[in-house]
mmCIF file of C-alpha atoms in Angstrom:
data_model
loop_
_atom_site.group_PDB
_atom_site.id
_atom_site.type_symbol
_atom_site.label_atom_id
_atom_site.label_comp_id
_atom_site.label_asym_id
_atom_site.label_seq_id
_atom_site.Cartn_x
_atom_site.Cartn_y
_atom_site.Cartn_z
ATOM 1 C CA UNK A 1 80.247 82.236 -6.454
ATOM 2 C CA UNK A 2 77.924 79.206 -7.602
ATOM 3 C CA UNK A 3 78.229 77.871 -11.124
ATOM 4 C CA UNK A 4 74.805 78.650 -12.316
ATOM 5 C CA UNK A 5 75.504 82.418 -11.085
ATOM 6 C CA UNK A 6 74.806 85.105 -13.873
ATOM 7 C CA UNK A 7 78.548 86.114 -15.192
ATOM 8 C CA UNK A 8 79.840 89.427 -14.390
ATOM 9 C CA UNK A 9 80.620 90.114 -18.362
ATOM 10 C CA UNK A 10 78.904 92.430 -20.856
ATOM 11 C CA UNK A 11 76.309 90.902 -22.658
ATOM 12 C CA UNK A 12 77.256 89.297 -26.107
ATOM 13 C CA UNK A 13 75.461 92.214 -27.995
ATOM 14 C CA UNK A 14 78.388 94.751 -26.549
ATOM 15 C CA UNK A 15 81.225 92.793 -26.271
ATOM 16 C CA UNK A 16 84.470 94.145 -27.454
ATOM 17 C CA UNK A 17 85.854 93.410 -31.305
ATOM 18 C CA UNK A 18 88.787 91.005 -31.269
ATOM 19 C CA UNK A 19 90.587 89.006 -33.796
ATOM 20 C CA UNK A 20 88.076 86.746 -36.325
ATOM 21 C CA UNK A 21 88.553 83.264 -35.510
ATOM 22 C CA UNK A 22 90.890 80.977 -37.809
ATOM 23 C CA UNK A 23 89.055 78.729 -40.359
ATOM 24 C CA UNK A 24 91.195 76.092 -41.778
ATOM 25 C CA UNK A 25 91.028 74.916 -45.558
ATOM 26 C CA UNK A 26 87.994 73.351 -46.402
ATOM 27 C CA UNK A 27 86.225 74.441 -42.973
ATOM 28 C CA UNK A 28 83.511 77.030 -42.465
ATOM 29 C CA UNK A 29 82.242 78.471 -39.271
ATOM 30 C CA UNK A 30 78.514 79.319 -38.990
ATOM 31 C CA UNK A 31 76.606 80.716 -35.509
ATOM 32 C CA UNK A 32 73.215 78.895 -34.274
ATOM 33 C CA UNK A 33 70.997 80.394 -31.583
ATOM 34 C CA UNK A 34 69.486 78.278 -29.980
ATOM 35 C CA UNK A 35 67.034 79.033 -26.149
ATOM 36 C CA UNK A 36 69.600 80.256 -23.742
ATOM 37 C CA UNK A 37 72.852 79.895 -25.817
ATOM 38 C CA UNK A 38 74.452 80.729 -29.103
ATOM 39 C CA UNK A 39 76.768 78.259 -30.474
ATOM 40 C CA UNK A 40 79.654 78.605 -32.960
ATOM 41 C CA UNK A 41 79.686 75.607 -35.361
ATOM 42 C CA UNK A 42 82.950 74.505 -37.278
ATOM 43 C CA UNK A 43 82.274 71.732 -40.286
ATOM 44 C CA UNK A 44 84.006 70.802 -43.535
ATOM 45 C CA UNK A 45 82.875 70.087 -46.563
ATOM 46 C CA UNK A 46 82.114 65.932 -46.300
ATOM 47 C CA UNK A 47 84.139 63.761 -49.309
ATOM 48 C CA UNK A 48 80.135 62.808 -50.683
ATOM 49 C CA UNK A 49 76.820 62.982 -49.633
ATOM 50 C CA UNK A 50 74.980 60.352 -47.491
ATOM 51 C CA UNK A 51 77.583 60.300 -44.909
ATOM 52 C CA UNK A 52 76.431 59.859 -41.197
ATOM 53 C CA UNK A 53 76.717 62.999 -39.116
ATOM 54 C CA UNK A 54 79.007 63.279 -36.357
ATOM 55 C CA UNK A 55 80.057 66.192 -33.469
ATOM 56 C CA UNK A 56 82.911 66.585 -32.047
ATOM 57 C CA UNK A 57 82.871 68.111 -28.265
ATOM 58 C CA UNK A 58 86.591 69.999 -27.478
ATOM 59 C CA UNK A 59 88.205 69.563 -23.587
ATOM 60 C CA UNK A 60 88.795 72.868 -21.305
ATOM 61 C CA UNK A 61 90.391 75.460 -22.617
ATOM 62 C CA UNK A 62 89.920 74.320 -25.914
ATOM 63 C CA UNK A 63 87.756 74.859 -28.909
ATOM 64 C CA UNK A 64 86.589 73.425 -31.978
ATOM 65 C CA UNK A 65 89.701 73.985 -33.851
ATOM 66 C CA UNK A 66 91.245 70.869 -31.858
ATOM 67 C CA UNK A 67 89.347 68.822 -33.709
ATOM 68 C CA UNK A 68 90.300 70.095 -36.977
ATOM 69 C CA UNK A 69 93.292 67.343 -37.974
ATOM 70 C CA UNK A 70 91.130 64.542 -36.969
ATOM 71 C CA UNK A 71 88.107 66.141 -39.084
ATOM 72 C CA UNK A 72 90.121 66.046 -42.197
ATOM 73 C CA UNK A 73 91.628 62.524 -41.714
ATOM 74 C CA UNK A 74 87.464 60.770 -41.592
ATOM 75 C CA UNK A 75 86.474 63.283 -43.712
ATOM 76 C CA UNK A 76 85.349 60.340 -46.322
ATOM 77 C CA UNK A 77 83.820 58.326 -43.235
ATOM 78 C CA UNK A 78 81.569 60.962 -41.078
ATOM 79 C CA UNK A 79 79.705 64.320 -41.923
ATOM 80 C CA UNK A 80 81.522 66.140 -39.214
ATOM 81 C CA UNK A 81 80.397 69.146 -37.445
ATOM 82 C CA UNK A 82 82.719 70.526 -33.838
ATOM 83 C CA UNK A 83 81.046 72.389 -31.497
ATOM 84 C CA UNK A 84 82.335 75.534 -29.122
ATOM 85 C CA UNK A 85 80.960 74.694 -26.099
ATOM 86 C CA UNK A 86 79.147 77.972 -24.300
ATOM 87 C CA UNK A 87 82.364 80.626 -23.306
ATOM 88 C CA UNK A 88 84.928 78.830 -25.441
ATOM 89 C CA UNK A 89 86.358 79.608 -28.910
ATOM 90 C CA UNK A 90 83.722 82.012 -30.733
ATOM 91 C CA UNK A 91 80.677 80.766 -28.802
ATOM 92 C CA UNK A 92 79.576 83.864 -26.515
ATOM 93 C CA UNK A 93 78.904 82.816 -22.540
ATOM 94 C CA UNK A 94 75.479 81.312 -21.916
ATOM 95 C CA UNK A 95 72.961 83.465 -20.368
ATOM 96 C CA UNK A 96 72.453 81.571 -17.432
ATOM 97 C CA UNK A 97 75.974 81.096 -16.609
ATOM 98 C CA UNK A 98 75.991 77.678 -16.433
ATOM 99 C CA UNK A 99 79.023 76.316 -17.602
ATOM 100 C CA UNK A 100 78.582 72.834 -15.448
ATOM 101 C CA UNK A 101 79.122 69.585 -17.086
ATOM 102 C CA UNK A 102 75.179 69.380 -17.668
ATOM 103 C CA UNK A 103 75.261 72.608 -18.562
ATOM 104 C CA UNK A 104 77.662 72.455 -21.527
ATOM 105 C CA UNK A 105 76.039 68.822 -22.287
ATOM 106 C CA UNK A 106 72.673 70.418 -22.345
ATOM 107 C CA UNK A 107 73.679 73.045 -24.806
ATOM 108 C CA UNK A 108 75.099 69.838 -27.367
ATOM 109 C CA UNK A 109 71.536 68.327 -26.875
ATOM 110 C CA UNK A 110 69.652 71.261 -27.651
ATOM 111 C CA UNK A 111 71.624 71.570 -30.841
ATOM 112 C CA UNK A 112 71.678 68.213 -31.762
ATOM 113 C CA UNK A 113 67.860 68.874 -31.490
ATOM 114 C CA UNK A 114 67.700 71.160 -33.272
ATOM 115 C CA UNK A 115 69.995 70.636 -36.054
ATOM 116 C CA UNK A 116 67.984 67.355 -36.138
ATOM 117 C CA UNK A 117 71.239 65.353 -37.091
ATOM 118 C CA UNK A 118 70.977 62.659 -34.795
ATOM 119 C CA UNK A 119 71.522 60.281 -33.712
ATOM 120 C CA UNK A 120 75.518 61.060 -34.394
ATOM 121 C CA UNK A 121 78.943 59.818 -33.918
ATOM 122 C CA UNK A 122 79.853 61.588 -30.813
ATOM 123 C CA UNK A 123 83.576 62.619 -29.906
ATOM 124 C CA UNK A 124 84.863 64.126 -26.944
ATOM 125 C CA UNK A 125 88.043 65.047 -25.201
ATOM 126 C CA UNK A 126 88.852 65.653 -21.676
ATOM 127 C CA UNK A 127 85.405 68.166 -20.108
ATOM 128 C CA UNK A 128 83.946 67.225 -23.379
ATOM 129 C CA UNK A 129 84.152 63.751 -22.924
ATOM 130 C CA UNK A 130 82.540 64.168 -19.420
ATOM 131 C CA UNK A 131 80.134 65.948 -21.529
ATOM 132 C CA UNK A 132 79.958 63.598 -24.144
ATOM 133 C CA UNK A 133 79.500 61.012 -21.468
ATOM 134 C CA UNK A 134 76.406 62.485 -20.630
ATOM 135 C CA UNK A 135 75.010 63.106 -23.237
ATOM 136 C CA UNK A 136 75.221 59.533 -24.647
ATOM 137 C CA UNK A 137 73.647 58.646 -21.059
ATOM 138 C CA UNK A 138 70.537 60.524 -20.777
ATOM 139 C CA UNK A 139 69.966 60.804 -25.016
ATOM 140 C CA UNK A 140 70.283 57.343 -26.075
ATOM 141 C CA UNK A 141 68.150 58.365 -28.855
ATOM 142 C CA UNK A 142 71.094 61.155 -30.141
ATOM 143 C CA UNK A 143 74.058 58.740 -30.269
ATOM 144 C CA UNK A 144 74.994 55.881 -32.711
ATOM 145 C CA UNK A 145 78.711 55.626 -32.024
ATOM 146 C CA UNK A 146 80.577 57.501 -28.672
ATOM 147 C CA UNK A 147 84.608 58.004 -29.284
ATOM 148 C CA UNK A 148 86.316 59.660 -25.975
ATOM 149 C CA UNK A 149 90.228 60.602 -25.933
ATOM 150 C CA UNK A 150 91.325 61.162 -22.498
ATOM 151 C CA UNK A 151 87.723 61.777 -20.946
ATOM 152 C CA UNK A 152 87.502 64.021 -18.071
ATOM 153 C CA UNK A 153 85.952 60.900 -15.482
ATOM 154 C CA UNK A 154 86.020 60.966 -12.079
ATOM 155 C CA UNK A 155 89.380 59.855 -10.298
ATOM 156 C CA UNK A 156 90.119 59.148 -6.819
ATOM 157 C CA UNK A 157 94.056 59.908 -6.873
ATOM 158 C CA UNK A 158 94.535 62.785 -9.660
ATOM 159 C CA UNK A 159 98.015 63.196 -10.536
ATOM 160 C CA UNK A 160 100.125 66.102 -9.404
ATOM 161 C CA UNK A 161 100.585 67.311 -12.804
ATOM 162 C CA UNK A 162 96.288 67.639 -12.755
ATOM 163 C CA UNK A 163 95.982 69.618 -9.671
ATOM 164 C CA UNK A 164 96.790 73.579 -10.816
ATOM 165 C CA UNK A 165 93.802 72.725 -13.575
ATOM 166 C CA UNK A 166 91.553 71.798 -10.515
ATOM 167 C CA UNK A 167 92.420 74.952 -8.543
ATOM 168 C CA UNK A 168 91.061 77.114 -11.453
ATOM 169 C CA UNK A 169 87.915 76.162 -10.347
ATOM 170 C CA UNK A 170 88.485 77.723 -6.618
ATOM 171 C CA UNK A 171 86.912 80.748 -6.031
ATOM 172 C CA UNK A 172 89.496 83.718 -6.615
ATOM 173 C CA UNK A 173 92.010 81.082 -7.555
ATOM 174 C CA UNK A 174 91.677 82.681 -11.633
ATOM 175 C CA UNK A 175 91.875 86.132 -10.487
ATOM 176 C CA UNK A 176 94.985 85.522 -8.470
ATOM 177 C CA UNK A 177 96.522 83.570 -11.496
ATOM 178 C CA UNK A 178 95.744 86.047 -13.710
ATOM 179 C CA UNK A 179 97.746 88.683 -11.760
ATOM 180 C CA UNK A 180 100.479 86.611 -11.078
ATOM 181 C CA UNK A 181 100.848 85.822 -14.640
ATOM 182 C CA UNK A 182 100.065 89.432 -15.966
ATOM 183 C CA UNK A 183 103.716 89.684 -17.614
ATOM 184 C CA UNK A 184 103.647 85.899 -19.352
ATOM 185 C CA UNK A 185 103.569 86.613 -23.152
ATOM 186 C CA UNK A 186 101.176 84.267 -25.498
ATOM 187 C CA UNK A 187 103.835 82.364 -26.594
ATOM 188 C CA UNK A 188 104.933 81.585 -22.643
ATOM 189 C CA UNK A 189 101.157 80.604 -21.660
ATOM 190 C CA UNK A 190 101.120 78.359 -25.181
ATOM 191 C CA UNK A 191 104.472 76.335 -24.787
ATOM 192 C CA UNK A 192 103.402 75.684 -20.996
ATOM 193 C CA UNK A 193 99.502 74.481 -22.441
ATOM 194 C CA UNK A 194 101.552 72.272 -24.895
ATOM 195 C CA UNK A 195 103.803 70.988 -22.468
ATOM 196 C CA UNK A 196 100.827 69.763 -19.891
ATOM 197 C CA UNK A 197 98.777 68.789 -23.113
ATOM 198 C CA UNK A 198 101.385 66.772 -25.161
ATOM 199 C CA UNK A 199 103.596 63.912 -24.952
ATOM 200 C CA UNK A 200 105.769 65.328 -26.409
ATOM 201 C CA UNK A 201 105.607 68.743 -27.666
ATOM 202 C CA UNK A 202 108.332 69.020 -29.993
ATOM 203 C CA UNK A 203 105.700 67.010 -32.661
ATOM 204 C CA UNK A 204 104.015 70.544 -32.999
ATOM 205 C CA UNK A 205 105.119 72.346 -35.860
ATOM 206 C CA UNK A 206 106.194 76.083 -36.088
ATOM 207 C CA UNK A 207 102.919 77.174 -38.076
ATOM 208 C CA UNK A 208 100.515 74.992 -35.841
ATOM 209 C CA UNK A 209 102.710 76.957 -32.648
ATOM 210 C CA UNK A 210 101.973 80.103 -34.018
ATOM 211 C CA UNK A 211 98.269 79.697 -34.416
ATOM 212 C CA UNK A 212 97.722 78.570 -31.358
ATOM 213 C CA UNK A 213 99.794 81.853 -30.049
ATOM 214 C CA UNK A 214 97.260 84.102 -32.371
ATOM 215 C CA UNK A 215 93.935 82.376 -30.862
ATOM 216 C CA UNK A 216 95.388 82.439 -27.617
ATOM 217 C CA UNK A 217 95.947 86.088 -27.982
ATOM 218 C CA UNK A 218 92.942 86.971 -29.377
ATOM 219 C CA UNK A 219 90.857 85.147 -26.642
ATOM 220 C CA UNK A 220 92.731 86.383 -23.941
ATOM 221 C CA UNK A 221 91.238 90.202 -24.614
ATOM 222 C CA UNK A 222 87.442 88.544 -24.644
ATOM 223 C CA UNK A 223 86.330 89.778 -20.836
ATOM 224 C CA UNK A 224 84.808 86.523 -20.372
ATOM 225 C CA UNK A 225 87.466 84.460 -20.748
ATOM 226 C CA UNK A 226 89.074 83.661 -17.302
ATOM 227 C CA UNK A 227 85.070 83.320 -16.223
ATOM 228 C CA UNK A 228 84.878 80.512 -18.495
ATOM 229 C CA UNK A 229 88.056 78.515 -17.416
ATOM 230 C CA UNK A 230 87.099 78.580 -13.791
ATOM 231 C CA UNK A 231 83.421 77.805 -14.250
ATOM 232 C CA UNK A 232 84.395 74.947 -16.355
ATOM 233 C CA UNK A 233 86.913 73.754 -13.917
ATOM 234 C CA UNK A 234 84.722 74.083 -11.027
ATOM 235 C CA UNK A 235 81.960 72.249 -13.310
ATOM 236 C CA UNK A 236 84.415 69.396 -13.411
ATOM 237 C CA UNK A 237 85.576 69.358 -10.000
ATOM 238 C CA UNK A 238 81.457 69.463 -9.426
ATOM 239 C CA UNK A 239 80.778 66.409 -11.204
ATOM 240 C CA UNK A 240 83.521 64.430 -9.772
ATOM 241 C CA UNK A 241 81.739 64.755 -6.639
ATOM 242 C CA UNK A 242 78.318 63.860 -7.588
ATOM 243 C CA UNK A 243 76.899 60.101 -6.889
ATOM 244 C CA UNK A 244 74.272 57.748 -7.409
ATOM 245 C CA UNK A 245 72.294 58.268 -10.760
ATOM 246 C CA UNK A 246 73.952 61.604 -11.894
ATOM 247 C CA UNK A 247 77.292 60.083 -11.043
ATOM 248 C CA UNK A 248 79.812 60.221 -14.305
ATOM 249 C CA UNK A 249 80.789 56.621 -14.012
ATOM 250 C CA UNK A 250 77.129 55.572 -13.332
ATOM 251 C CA UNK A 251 76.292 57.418 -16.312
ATOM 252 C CA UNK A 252 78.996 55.795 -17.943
ATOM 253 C CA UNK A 253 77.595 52.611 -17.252
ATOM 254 C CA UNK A 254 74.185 53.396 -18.893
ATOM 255 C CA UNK A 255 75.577 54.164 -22.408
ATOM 256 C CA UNK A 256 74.337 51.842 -25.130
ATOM 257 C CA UNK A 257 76.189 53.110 -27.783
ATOM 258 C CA UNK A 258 79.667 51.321 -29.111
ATOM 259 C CA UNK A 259 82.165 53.154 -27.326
ATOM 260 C CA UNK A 260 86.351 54.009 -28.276
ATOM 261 C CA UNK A 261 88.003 54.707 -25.453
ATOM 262 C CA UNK A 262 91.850 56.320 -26.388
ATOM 263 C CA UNK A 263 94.572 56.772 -23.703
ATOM 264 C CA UNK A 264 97.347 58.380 -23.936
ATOM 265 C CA UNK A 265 100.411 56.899 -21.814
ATOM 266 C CA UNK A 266 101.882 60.346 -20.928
ATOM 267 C CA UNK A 267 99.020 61.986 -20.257
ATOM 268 C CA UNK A 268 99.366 64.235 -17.126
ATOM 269 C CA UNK A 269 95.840 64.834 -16.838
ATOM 270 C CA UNK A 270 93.775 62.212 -16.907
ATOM 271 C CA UNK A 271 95.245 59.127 -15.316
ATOM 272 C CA UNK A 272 96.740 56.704 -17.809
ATOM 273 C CA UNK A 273 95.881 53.837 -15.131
ATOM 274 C CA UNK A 274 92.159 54.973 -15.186
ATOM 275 C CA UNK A 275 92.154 53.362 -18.928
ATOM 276 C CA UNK A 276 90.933 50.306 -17.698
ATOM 277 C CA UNK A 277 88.371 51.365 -15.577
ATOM 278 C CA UNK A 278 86.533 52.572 -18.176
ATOM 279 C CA UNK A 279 87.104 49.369 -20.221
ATOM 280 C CA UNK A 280 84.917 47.863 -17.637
ATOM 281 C CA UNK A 281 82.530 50.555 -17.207
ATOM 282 C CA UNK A 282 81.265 51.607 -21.073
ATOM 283 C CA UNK A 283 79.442 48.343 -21.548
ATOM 284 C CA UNK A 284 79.915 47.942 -25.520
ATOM 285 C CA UNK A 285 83.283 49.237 -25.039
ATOM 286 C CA UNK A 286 87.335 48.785 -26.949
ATOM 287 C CA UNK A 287 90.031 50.433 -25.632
ATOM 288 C CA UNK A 288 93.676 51.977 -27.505
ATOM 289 C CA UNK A 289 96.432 53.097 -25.530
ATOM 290 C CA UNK A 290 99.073 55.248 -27.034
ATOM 291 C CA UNK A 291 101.852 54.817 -25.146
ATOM 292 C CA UNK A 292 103.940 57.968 -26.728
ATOM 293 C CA UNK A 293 100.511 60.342 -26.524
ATOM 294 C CA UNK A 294 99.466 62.950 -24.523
ATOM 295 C CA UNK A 295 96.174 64.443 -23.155
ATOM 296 C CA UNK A 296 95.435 65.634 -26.915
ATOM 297 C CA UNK A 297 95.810 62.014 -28.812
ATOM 298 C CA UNK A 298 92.859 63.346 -31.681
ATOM 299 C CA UNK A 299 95.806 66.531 -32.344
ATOM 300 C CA UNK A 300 99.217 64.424 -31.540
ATOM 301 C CA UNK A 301 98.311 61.260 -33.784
ATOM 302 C CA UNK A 302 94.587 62.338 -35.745
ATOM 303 C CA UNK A 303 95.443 59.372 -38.748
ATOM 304 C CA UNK A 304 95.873 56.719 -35.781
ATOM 305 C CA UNK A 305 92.911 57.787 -33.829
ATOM 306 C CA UNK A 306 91.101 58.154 -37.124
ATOM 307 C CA UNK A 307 92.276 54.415 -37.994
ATOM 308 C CA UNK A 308 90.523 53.363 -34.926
ATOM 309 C CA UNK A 309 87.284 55.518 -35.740
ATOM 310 C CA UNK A 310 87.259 53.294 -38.870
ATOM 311 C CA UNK A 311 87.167 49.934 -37.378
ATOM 312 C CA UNK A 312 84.142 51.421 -35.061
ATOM 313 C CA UNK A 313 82.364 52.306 -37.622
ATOM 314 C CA UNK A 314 82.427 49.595 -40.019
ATOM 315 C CA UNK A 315 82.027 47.289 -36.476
ATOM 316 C CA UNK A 316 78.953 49.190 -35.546
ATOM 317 C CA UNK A 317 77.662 49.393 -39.544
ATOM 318 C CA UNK A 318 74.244 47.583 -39.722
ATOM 319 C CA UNK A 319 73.295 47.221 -36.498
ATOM 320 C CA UNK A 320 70.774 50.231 -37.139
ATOM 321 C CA UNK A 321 69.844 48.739 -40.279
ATOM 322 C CA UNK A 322 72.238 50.976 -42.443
ATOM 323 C CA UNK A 323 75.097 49.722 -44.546
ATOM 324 C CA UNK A 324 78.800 49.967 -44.137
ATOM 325 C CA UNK A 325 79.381 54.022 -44.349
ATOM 326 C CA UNK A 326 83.692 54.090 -43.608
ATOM 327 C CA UNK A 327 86.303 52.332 -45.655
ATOM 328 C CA UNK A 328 88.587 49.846 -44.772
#
């Protein structure tokens, strides 16, 4: 089955009730339809007005509430908004069933074009950065700043810890996980997640634990959901294979914007070593390493990562002709 296939789920007008989605203090959720997708849109009130607007794009799996810690933390700096990409958190599947890398990138352009926010400090982790990657490459005109934690980029040697996320994307592989794993409880599936996400695990607290247990359960009864994971993955494994213009590191190579680059030194994802490659790749680029971080640096350490936000944006402050916006 192709990844621009129609999904075998009921349409988003008769899918089943489940669980409402958790909104944190100070966030609100709000849905946007825009041609082909509807979009579930998580922001917080901003510490005062004038404040440049910024999206945040969530890895696979994932959903806007991974950005939440991080929101709060530049709350006085950006005017942030954090998408669910198409399939993931509250957003409902697209209707084409195209949950490629340009697929999901082509939904944040459509509602950055709509929204008519831009151009905006960009985030993204893991399949969002890929996303956010590509965005920044073929929108110039959307992004002023591009921040990626762990970005899902093409690697030649993934690491062994990588390669059961990969398989999702195998046709039948989700099915035959899904049976083999029919007995795991929430809290099973959520301590494994943490375990492959963080460095180290035991930095999530008990309430932050049981959350992600609740949203874990409550997705877990949406039909759709396995359909998304594998789609995703295969969209990943997809654009890993792709070269010459619509390559992700030629892409990469074509951003203009001032770019953060954050690494996390026990990430068993995305390959610590392919930090550097990057470095060379993003043009106008700086690079942190965390050495004690995981694939989730934005959730493990938000007020360092937000620290290094900061110095982008007060280094990339007036080269658009606007002042200064963070603080020091």
């Amino acid at each position: 089955m192709s990844s621009t296939e129609s999904p075998s789920v009921p349409a988003a007008s008769v899918l089943p009730r489940v669980a409402p989605v958790r909104v944190g203090e100070g966030e609100r959720l709000r849905s946007v339809g825009l041609p082909g997708v509807t979009l579930t849109i998580r922001s917080r009130r901003p510490a005062r007005e004038g404040l440049p607007p910024a999206l945040y794009v969530h890895g696979l799996g994932g959903s806007s509430q991974n950005w939440s810690s991080l929101m709060a933390e530049l709350a006085d700096a950006v005017d942030g908004e954090a998408v669910d990409l198409p399939g993931f958190g509250d957003s409902p599947p697209p209707d084409d069933g195209d949950y490629s890398v340009t697929g999901h990138a082509r939904a944040v352009i459509r509602h950055l074009d709509a929204a008519g926010r831009g151009p905006v400090h960009l985030f993204g982790n893991s399949l969002g950065g890929a996303v956010a990657t590509r965005v920044a490459a073929v929108r110039p005109d959307l992004v002023r700043t591009l921040t990626l934690v762990s970005p899902a980029l093409p690697e030649l040697r993934i690491q062994r810890t990588a390669v059961p996320t990969g398989l999702l994307g195998v046709p039948g592989i989700a099915a035959l996980f899904t049976r083999l794993t029919r007995e795991w409880t929430a809290e099973q599936r959520v301590r494994g997640v943490m375990g492959l996400c963080y460095g180290d695990p035991g930095r999530v607290t008990p309430e932050a634990f049981q959350q992600a247990v609740e949203e874990l359960e409550r997705r877990l009864r949406l039909p759709y959901f396995w359909d998304a994971m594998a789609r995703s993955a295969r969209g990943i494994v997809n654009a890993y294979t792709l070269g010459g213009q619509h390559g992700l590191w030629r892409q990469a190579e074509r951003v203009l914007a001032p770019t953060l680059l954050i690494y996390g030194g026990r990430d068993q994802l995305v390959g610590f070593r392919m930090a550097a490659k990057a470095a060379r790749a993003f043009r106008h680029s700086r690079l942190v390493t965390l050495p004690d971080a995981g694939h989730v640096a934005m959730m493990e350490y938000p007020d360092v990562v937000a620290g290094a936000v900061r110095e982008l944006l007060a280094q990339s402050a007036g080269t658009d002709g606007t002042a200064p916006d963070a603080r020091s």
